[in-house]
Amino acid sequence: MGVARASWTTGLVVDGTRARRRERTRARAFDVGKLAKVLRRKTANDLARVFNGAEKTRERLTDVNDILALWRASAHEETLEELEETLLGVDFGPKASARVTDGVRARVERGECETGEDVRRALKASIVDVLRSAGDSTTIGLNEREGEPSVIMVVGVNGGGKTTTLGKLSHRFAESGAKVMMVPGDTFRAAAAEQLATWAERTGAVMSDSPPNTKPGAVCFKAVDEACARGDIDIVLADTSGRLHNNTQLMDELVGVRKSISKRMEGAPHEVLLVLDGTTGLNMLNQARVFGEAVGVTGIILTKLDGTARGGAVVSVVDELGIPVKFIGVGEAMEDLQSFEAESFVDALFPEEA
Ligand SMILES: Nc1nc2c(ncn2[C@@H]2O[C@H](COP(=O)(O)OP(=O)(O)O)[C@@H](O)[C@H]2O)c(=O)[nH]1
Ligand SMILES: [Mg+2]
């Protein structure tokens, strides 16, 4: 991996016609399957960061150890109720807490839980079941048509972390050898394009450019057009507005942006990622539903898990919306975006006792 990656990255900074032609050849050779594999492999290395990111939620969950220390299979109902309470305390929400606890109860009743440690394993397995029920978290949809870029649209309310996440995604794609174009589709906030341009510079991405006062749909249409014409772009990352004068207007605009992208490229966008602020816990659910219905969200990115004891909301969001979490944000730095893998996440919440 090291050598291939190095040559990719080098290709991103050289300029001039020959270099560009070379990049184009590389872009064609760019292998979607390979990228998916890289993203998956990264997951394993991510555990430590997830671990730190989930610290506050984990602290709150140490109650589980105390509860399980008193485990007696003959009096399990009471313990299961206490477990459910603990899950509620980290924002699993009533529905997901009940579903997880039911999963544990089923395992207990099948005779799989003799000891407290067995129950702990059952609890973790039950949470993993819920997290996996919404589909595959570990892959992202990419364009499989040769020579064409993949288009990823990022949506969510203001302040949730969209633009920052775009920067982190750009970094991650660049690390995997992809050439990225960023699209300033948030035309509502004056400083949004500048913020995105800073991220583009920092991560070696191309920034698409539109004349002032271009409508967001047209900004995105033109960007996809430009990416196709250049021939060296692998991933187009489109930022969008998180606030307009009212919600209906915002949703109409996002639907319009989506349509403009599809109009320029059949099958695009290949992913519509919804960025949700993890610190808002269960409050994010309604918001998520509105976006989900309007623009057909294909994956969730939960940000700011580093600053919250409400990390359990991940489970609730997946359960309620049936949409997989694909990445989590665990800090403000470029590296602080982690692939979401159910088992690693649950291991981070319930580490093995030393
Ligand atoms: N601690 C922490 N802060 C984050 C994370 N993601 C974004 N932020 C911060 O949240 C604030 C809003 O982010 P921004 O990307 O501008 O949100 P947008 O309005 O949705 O585009 C910024 O101060 C970011 O640095 C994260 O995962 N952890
Ligand atoms: Mg923004």
Short mmCIF file of C-alpha atoms and ligand atoms in Angstrom, two decimals:
data_model
loop_
_atom_site.label_atom_id
_atom_site.label_comp_id
_atom_site.label_asym_id
_atom_site.label_seq_id
_atom_site.Cartn_x
_atom_site.Cartn_y
_atom_site.Cartn_z
CA MET A 1 0.00 0.00 0.00
CA GLY A 2 2.77 2.43 0.99
CA VAL A 3 4.35 2.71 -2.46
CA ALA A 4 1.10 2.94 -4.39
CA ARG A 5 -0.19 5.57 -2.04
CA ALA A 6 2.96 7.61 -2.24
CA SER A 7 2.83 7.73 -6.02
CA TRP A 8 -0.80 8.75 -5.91
CA THR A 9 -0.17 11.56 -3.51
CA THR A 10 2.78 12.79 -5.49
CA GLY A 11 0.56 12.90 -8.54
CA LEU A 12 -1.75 15.29 -6.79
CA VAL A 13 0.74 18.11 -6.34
CA VAL A 14 2.55 18.19 -9.69
CA ASP A 15 1.23 20.39 -12.42
CA GLY A 16 1.73 20.96 -16.13
CA THR A 17 0.31 19.16 -19.14
CA ARG A 18 2.40 16.04 -18.94
CA ALA A 19 1.71 15.64 -15.28
CA ARG A 20 -1.96 16.17 -15.90
CA ARG A 21 -1.96 13.52 -18.59
CA ARG A 22 -0.22 11.23 -16.16
CA GLU A 23 -2.83 11.98 -13.54
CA ARG A 24 -5.57 11.24 -16.01
CA THR A 25 -4.12 7.82 -16.66
CA ARG A 26 -3.97 7.26 -12.94
CA ALA A 27 -7.53 8.44 -12.52
CA ARG A 28 -8.68 5.85 -15.02
CA ALA A 29 -6.74 3.19 -13.22
CA PHE A 30 -8.27 4.28 -9.97
CA ASP A 31 -10.01 1.28 -8.58
CA VAL A 32 -13.28 1.70 -6.76
CA GLY A 33 -12.92 -1.69 -5.14
CA LYS A 34 -9.48 -0.75 -3.90
CA LEU A 35 -10.74 2.42 -2.28
CA ALA A 36 -13.51 0.52 -0.52
CA LYS A 37 -10.90 -1.92 0.75
CA VAL A 38 -8.65 0.87 1.99
CA LEU A 39 -11.55 2.44 3.84
CA ARG A 40 -12.35 -0.90 5.42
CA ARG A 41 -8.77 -1.58 6.42
CA LYS A 42 -8.55 1.86 7.98
CA THR A 43 -11.43 0.90 10.21
CA ALA A 44 -9.27 -1.52 12.12
CA ASN A 45 -6.69 1.20 12.78
CA ASP A 46 -9.37 3.63 13.80
CA LEU A 47 -10.26 1.86 17.00
CA ALA A 48 -7.94 3.89 19.18
CA ARG A 49 -9.39 7.18 18.00
CA VAL A 50 -12.95 5.95 18.33
CA PHE A 51 -11.96 4.85 21.78
CA ASN A 52 -10.83 8.31 22.77
CA GLY A 53 -13.72 9.94 20.97
CA ALA A 54 -16.29 7.87 22.81
CA GLU A 55 -14.74 8.53 26.22
CA LYS A 56 -17.57 10.48 27.78
CA THR A 57 -20.22 8.03 26.76
CA ARG A 58 -18.03 5.19 27.95
CA GLU A 59 -17.59 6.74 31.39
CA ARG A 60 -21.33 6.88 31.77
CA LEU A 61 -21.58 3.23 30.77
CA THR A 62 -19.27 1.95 33.50
CA ASP A 63 -22.47 1.50 35.52
CA VAL A 64 -23.00 -1.58 33.40
CA ASN A 65 -20.04 -3.25 35.15
CA ASP A 66 -21.56 -2.63 38.57
CA ILE A 67 -24.92 -3.92 37.42
CA LEU A 68 -23.44 -7.07 35.94
CA ALA A 69 -21.26 -7.76 38.98
CA LEU A 70 -24.50 -8.62 40.74
CA TRP A 71 -25.83 -10.80 37.93
CA ARG A 72 -27.84 -13.86 38.90
CA ALA A 73 -29.51 -15.76 36.07
CA SER A 74 -32.39 -16.64 38.39
CA ALA A 75 -33.28 -12.98 38.90
CA HIS A 76 -32.45 -11.61 35.49
CA GLU A 77 -35.50 -9.43 34.86
CA GLU A 78 -34.46 -6.85 37.41
CA THR A 79 -30.94 -6.62 36.01
CA LEU A 80 -32.26 -6.26 32.48
CA GLU A 81 -34.38 -3.34 33.63
CA GLU A 82 -31.33 -1.67 35.16
CA LEU A 83 -29.40 -2.20 31.96
CA GLU A 84 -32.19 -0.60 29.99
CA GLU A 85 -32.09 2.42 32.33
CA THR A 86 -28.35 2.78 31.80
CA LEU A 87 -28.79 2.71 28.04
CA LEU A 88 -31.45 5.41 28.30
CA GLY A 89 -28.92 7.50 30.22
CA VAL A 90 -26.58 7.67 27.22
CA ASP A 91 -29.37 8.49 24.77
CA PHE A 92 -30.09 5.13 23.24
CA GLY A 93 -33.70 6.34 23.38
CA PRO A 94 -36.70 4.30 24.57
CA LYS A 95 -37.18 2.27 21.40
CA ALA A 96 -33.57 1.27 20.82
CA SER A 97 -32.98 0.64 24.55
CA ALA A 98 -35.94 -1.73 24.57
CA ARG A 99 -34.80 -3.43 21.38
CA VAL A 100 -31.28 -3.94 22.69
CA THR A 101 -32.55 -5.22 26.04
CA ASP A 102 -34.94 -7.60 24.25
CA GLY A 103 -31.99 -8.96 22.35
CA VAL A 104 -30.18 -9.61 25.63
CA ARG A 105 -33.31 -11.16 27.16
CA ALA A 106 -33.64 -13.56 24.19
CA ARG A 107 -30.05 -14.69 24.70
CA VAL A 108 -30.58 -15.12 28.43
CA GLU A 109 -33.70 -17.16 27.81
CA ARG A 110 -31.86 -19.37 25.33
CA GLY A 111 -29.53 -20.18 28.22
CA GLU A 112 -26.53 -18.35 26.77
CA CYS A 113 -25.81 -16.23 29.83
CA GLU A 114 -24.47 -17.93 32.90
CA THR A 115 -22.20 -15.18 34.15
CA GLY A 116 -22.19 -11.39 34.17
CA GLU A 117 -19.47 -11.54 31.51
CA ASP A 118 -21.80 -13.58 29.26
CA VAL A 119 -24.46 -10.89 29.67
CA ARG A 120 -21.96 -8.22 28.76
CA ARG A 121 -21.13 -10.11 25.58
CA ALA A 122 -24.86 -10.55 24.88
CA LEU A 123 -25.39 -6.82 25.39
CA LYS A 124 -22.62 -5.94 22.97
CA ALA A 125 -23.90 -8.45 20.40
CA SER A 126 -27.40 -7.09 20.72
CA ILE A 127 -26.22 -3.52 20.08
CA VAL A 128 -24.18 -4.68 17.09
CA ASP A 129 -27.33 -6.38 15.73
CA VAL A 130 -29.25 -3.11 15.84
CA LEU A 131 -26.39 -1.13 14.29
CA ARG A 132 -26.07 -3.62 11.44
CA SER A 133 -29.79 -3.88 10.80
CA ALA A 134 -29.83 -0.73 8.67
CA GLY A 135 -27.31 -2.02 6.15
CA ASP A 136 -23.64 -1.88 5.42
CA SER A 137 -21.69 0.88 7.14
CA THR A 138 -18.30 0.00 5.83
CA THR A 139 -18.69 0.80 2.16
CA ILE A 140 -19.62 3.99 0.42
CA GLY A 141 -21.39 4.05 -2.90
CA LEU A 142 -19.11 5.02 -5.75
CA ASN A 143 -19.57 5.41 -9.47
CA GLU A 144 -18.55 2.23 -11.21
CA ARG A 145 -18.63 3.71 -14.70
CA GLU A 146 -15.11 3.98 -15.93
CA GLY A 147 -13.60 7.43 -16.23
CA GLU A 148 -16.40 9.19 -14.38
CA PRO A 149 -16.15 10.71 -10.92
CA SER A 150 -18.32 9.71 -7.98
CA VAL A 151 -20.49 12.44 -6.52
CA ILE A 152 -21.15 12.74 -2.80
CA MET A 153 -23.59 15.32 -1.51
CA VAL A 154 -23.38 16.35 2.14
CA VAL A 155 -26.47 17.77 3.88
CA GLY A 156 -27.45 18.82 7.41
CA VAL A 157 -28.36 21.83 9.53
CA ASN A 158 -26.01 24.73 10.16
CA GLY A 159 -23.28 24.17 12.70
CA GLY A 160 -23.58 20.38 12.62
CA GLY A 161 -20.16 20.04 11.05
CA LYS A 162 -20.83 19.65 7.32
CA THR A 163 -17.99 21.74 5.97
CA THR A 164 -15.51 20.36 8.47
CA THR A 165 -16.62 16.85 7.59
CA LEU A 166 -16.16 17.59 3.90
CA GLY A 167 -12.58 18.56 4.72
CA LYS A 168 -12.05 15.38 6.69
CA LEU A 169 -13.56 13.28 3.89
CA SER A 170 -11.32 14.99 1.38
CA HIS A 171 -8.30 14.16 3.51
CA ARG A 172 -9.36 10.55 3.78
CA PHE A 173 -9.98 10.16 0.06
CA ALA A 174 -6.70 11.85 -0.76
CA GLU A 175 -4.93 9.44 1.57
CA SER A 176 -6.43 6.57 -0.39
CA GLY A 177 -5.08 8.03 -3.59
CA ALA A 178 -8.19 9.70 -4.94
CA LYS A 179 -8.30 13.16 -6.46
CA VAL A 180 -11.06 15.23 -4.92
CA MET A 181 -13.04 18.25 -6.07
CA MET A 182 -14.89 20.35 -3.47
CA VAL A 183 -18.06 22.19 -4.43
CA PRO A 184 -19.23 25.26 -2.47
CA GLY A 185 -22.95 24.50 -2.62
CA ASP A 186 -23.70 26.53 0.53
CA THR A 187 -24.35 29.84 -1.18
CA PHE A 188 -26.41 31.18 1.70
CA ARG A 189 -23.58 31.82 4.13
CA ALA A 190 -21.11 34.34 2.85
CA ALA A 191 -18.04 32.74 4.43
CA ALA A 192 -18.95 29.14 3.54
CA ALA A 193 -16.98 29.01 0.29
CA GLU A 194 -13.87 30.44 1.93
CA GLN A 195 -14.04 27.89 4.74
CA LEU A 196 -14.32 25.12 2.17
CA ALA A 197 -11.48 26.56 0.09
CA THR A 198 -9.23 26.42 3.16
CA TRP A 199 -10.02 22.74 3.56
CA ALA A 200 -9.42 22.14 -0.14
CA GLU A 201 -6.00 23.73 0.13
CA ARG A 202 -5.13 21.82 3.28
CA THR A 203 -6.09 18.46 1.78
CA GLY A 204 -4.84 18.95 -1.78
CA ALA A 205 -8.30 19.04 -3.34
CA VAL A 206 -9.44 21.08 -6.33
CA MET A 207 -11.97 23.80 -5.52
CA SER A 208 -14.68 24.26 -8.13
CA ASP A 209 -15.42 27.81 -9.00
CA SER A 210 -18.61 29.61 -10.02
CA PRO A 211 -19.40 33.26 -10.72
CA PRO A 212 -20.93 35.15 -7.76
CA ASN A 213 -24.67 34.76 -7.24
CA THR A 214 -24.88 31.43 -9.03
CA LYS A 215 -27.72 29.31 -7.60
CA PRO A 216 -26.61 26.22 -5.65
CA GLY A 217 -28.17 23.81 -8.18
CA ALA A 218 -26.20 25.47 -10.96
CA VAL A 219 -23.02 25.52 -8.85
CA CYS A 220 -23.27 21.75 -8.43
CA PHE A 221 -24.27 21.08 -12.05
CA LYS A 222 -21.29 23.06 -13.28
CA ALA A 223 -18.93 21.37 -10.86
CA VAL A 224 -19.90 17.87 -11.98
CA ASP A 225 -19.60 19.05 -15.56
CA GLU A 226 -16.13 20.43 -14.87
CA ALA A 227 -15.04 17.28 -13.05
CA CYS A 228 -16.14 15.14 -16.01
CA ALA A 229 -14.40 17.43 -18.49
CA ARG A 230 -11.13 17.40 -16.53
CA GLY A 231 -11.10 13.64 -16.44
CA ASP A 232 -8.77 13.46 -13.42
CA ILE A 233 -11.28 13.84 -10.61
CA ASP A 234 -12.29 10.71 -8.71
CA ILE A 235 -14.60 12.17 -6.09
CA VAL A 236 -16.78 15.28 -6.15
CA LEU A 237 -17.75 16.43 -2.65
CA ALA A 238 -20.66 18.87 -2.62
CA ASP A 239 -21.29 21.10 0.38
CA THR A 240 -24.85 22.45 0.83
CA SER A 241 -26.72 25.04 2.87
CA GLY A 242 -27.91 24.19 6.34
CA ARG A 243 -30.19 27.14 6.77
CA LEU A 244 -32.44 29.26 4.61
CA HIS A 245 -35.33 31.53 5.52
CA ASN A 246 -37.40 28.51 6.44
CA ASN A 247 -37.28 24.76 6.43
CA THR A 248 -39.48 24.27 3.37
CA GLN A 249 -37.21 26.54 1.37
CA LEU A 250 -34.16 24.66 2.52
CA MET A 251 -35.63 21.28 1.58
CA ASP A 252 -36.78 22.64 -1.81
CA GLU A 253 -33.29 23.92 -2.46
CA LEU A 254 -31.67 20.61 -1.52
CA VAL A 255 -34.10 18.66 -3.69
CA GLY A 256 -33.20 21.07 -6.50
CA VAL A 257 -29.47 20.53 -5.96
CA ARG A 258 -29.96 16.80 -6.05
CA LYS A 259 -31.92 17.06 -9.29
CA SER A 260 -29.29 19.27 -10.91
CA ILE A 261 -26.60 16.72 -10.07
CA SER A 262 -28.67 13.85 -11.51
CA LYS A 263 -29.43 15.89 -14.59
CA ARG A 264 -25.74 16.26 -15.34
CA MET A 265 -24.87 12.68 -14.40
CA GLU A 266 -27.27 9.80 -14.43
CA GLY A 267 -27.08 7.80 -11.21
CA ALA A 268 -25.51 10.68 -9.24
CA PRO A 269 -25.27 11.61 -6.42
CA HIS A 270 -23.86 8.24 -5.43
CA GLU A 271 -24.19 9.04 -1.74
CA VAL A 272 -26.21 11.63 0.13
CA LEU A 273 -24.61 11.88 3.56
CA LEU A 274 -26.48 13.53 6.41
CA VAL A 275 -24.28 15.20 9.01
CA LEU A 276 -25.81 15.15 12.49
CA ASP A 277 -24.45 16.83 15.60
CA GLY A 278 -23.91 14.04 18.13
CA THR A 279 -24.13 16.41 21.08
CA THR A 280 -27.81 16.99 20.40
CA GLY A 281 -28.56 13.37 21.24
CA LEU A 282 -32.09 12.28 20.54
CA ASN A 283 -33.08 15.77 19.40
CA MET A 284 -31.46 15.05 16.09
CA LEU A 285 -34.03 12.43 15.18
CA ASN A 286 -36.74 14.72 13.85
CA GLN A 287 -34.24 16.72 11.88
CA ALA A 288 -32.90 13.53 10.38
CA ARG A 289 -36.36 12.41 9.34
CA VAL A 290 -37.07 15.64 7.49
CA PHE A 291 -33.82 15.43 5.52
CA GLY A 292 -34.27 11.73 4.93
CA GLU A 293 -37.67 12.19 3.38
CA ALA A 294 -36.69 15.18 1.27
CA VAL A 295 -33.38 14.12 -0.25
CA GLY A 296 -33.10 10.38 0.23
CA VAL A 297 -30.22 10.16 2.69
CA THR A 298 -28.04 7.08 2.12
CA GLY A 299 -25.77 7.39 5.12
CA ILE A 300 -25.25 9.31 8.34
CA ILE A 301 -22.17 11.00 9.70
CA LEU A 302 -22.41 11.68 13.39
CA THR A 303 -20.09 14.47 14.51
CA LYS A 304 -18.73 15.74 17.83
CA LEU A 305 -18.87 12.37 19.56
CA ASP A 306 -15.69 13.49 21.35
CA GLY A 307 -17.60 16.02 23.39
CA THR A 308 -20.68 14.11 24.37
CA ALA A 309 -21.94 11.47 26.74
CA ARG A 310 -24.85 10.96 24.38
CA GLY A 311 -23.05 8.65 21.97
CA GLY A 312 -25.77 6.06 22.40
CA ALA A 313 -27.88 8.19 20.10
CA VAL A 314 -25.98 6.49 17.26
CA VAL A 315 -27.91 3.34 18.02
CA SER A 316 -31.19 5.16 18.25
CA VAL A 317 -30.68 7.00 14.95
CA VAL A 318 -29.90 3.79 13.10
CA ASP A 319 -32.84 2.02 14.69
CA GLU A 320 -35.34 4.79 14.06
CA LEU A 321 -34.28 5.77 10.55
CA GLY A 322 -33.02 2.50 9.16
CA ILE A 323 -30.05 4.35 7.64
CA PRO A 324 -26.51 3.19 8.40
CA VAL A 325 -23.96 5.43 10.12
CA LYS A 326 -20.96 5.54 7.78
CA PHE A 327 -18.53 7.79 9.62
CA ILE A 328 -18.22 9.45 13.00
CA GLY A 329 -16.50 12.70 13.84
CA VAL A 330 -14.38 12.60 16.99
CA GLY A 331 -12.62 15.96 16.90
CA GLU A 332 -11.92 19.01 14.79
CA ALA A 333 -8.74 17.86 13.08
CA MET A 334 -8.47 16.46 9.59
CA GLU A 335 -7.83 12.95 10.94
CA ASP A 336 -10.79 13.00 13.28
CA LEU A 337 -13.23 11.26 10.96
CA GLN A 338 -13.52 7.57 11.56
CA SER A 339 -15.13 4.86 9.53
CA PHE A 340 -17.98 3.49 11.51
CA GLU A 341 -17.78 -0.19 12.20
CA ALA A 342 -20.40 -1.52 14.58
CA GLU A 343 -18.17 -3.96 16.45
CA SER A 344 -15.31 -1.50 16.94
CA PHE A 345 -17.72 1.14 18.17
CA VAL A 346 -19.33 -1.19 20.68
CA ASP A 347 -15.88 -2.39 21.81
CA ALA A 348 -15.00 1.25 22.40
CA LEU A 349 -18.11 1.75 24.51
CA PHE A 350 -17.57 -1.41 26.55
CA PRO A 351 -13.83 -2.05 26.73
CA GLU A 352 -12.59 -5.31 28.17
CA GLU A 353 -11.88 -4.92 31.85
CA ALA A 354 -8.21 -4.86 32.68
N1 LIG B 1 -15.35 18.63 18.72
C1 LIG B 1 -15.74 18.52 17.46
N2 LIG B 1 -16.08 19.61 16.77
C2 LIG B 1 -16.48 19.49 15.48
C3 LIG B 1 -16.58 18.21 14.86
N3 LIG B 1 -17.03 18.40 13.59
C4 LIG B 1 -17.18 19.74 13.44
N4 LIG B 1 -16.86 20.41 14.56
C5 LIG B 1 -16.92 21.87 14.81
O1 LIG B 1 -18.27 22.32 14.68
C6 LIG B 1 -18.30 23.67 14.21
C7 LIG B 1 -19.25 23.81 13.01
O2 LIG B 1 -18.71 23.11 11.92
P1 LIG B 1 -19.01 23.45 10.38
O3 LIG B 1 -18.28 22.44 9.59
O4 LIG B 1 -18.75 24.87 10.07
O5 LIG B 1 -20.59 23.18 10.32
P2 LIG B 1 -21.61 23.40 9.12
O6 LIG B 1 -22.33 24.67 9.41
O7 LIG B 1 -22.55 22.22 9.17
O8 LIG B 1 -20.85 23.43 7.84
C8 LIG B 1 -16.87 24.03 13.89
O9 LIG B 1 -16.35 24.78 14.95
C9 LIG B 1 -16.16 22.67 13.79
O10 LIG B 1 -14.80 22.75 14.10
C10 LIG B 1 -16.23 17.03 15.64
O11 LIG B 1 -16.31 15.87 15.21
N5 LIG B 1 -15.82 17.25 16.93
MG MG B 2 -20.76 24.86 6.39
#
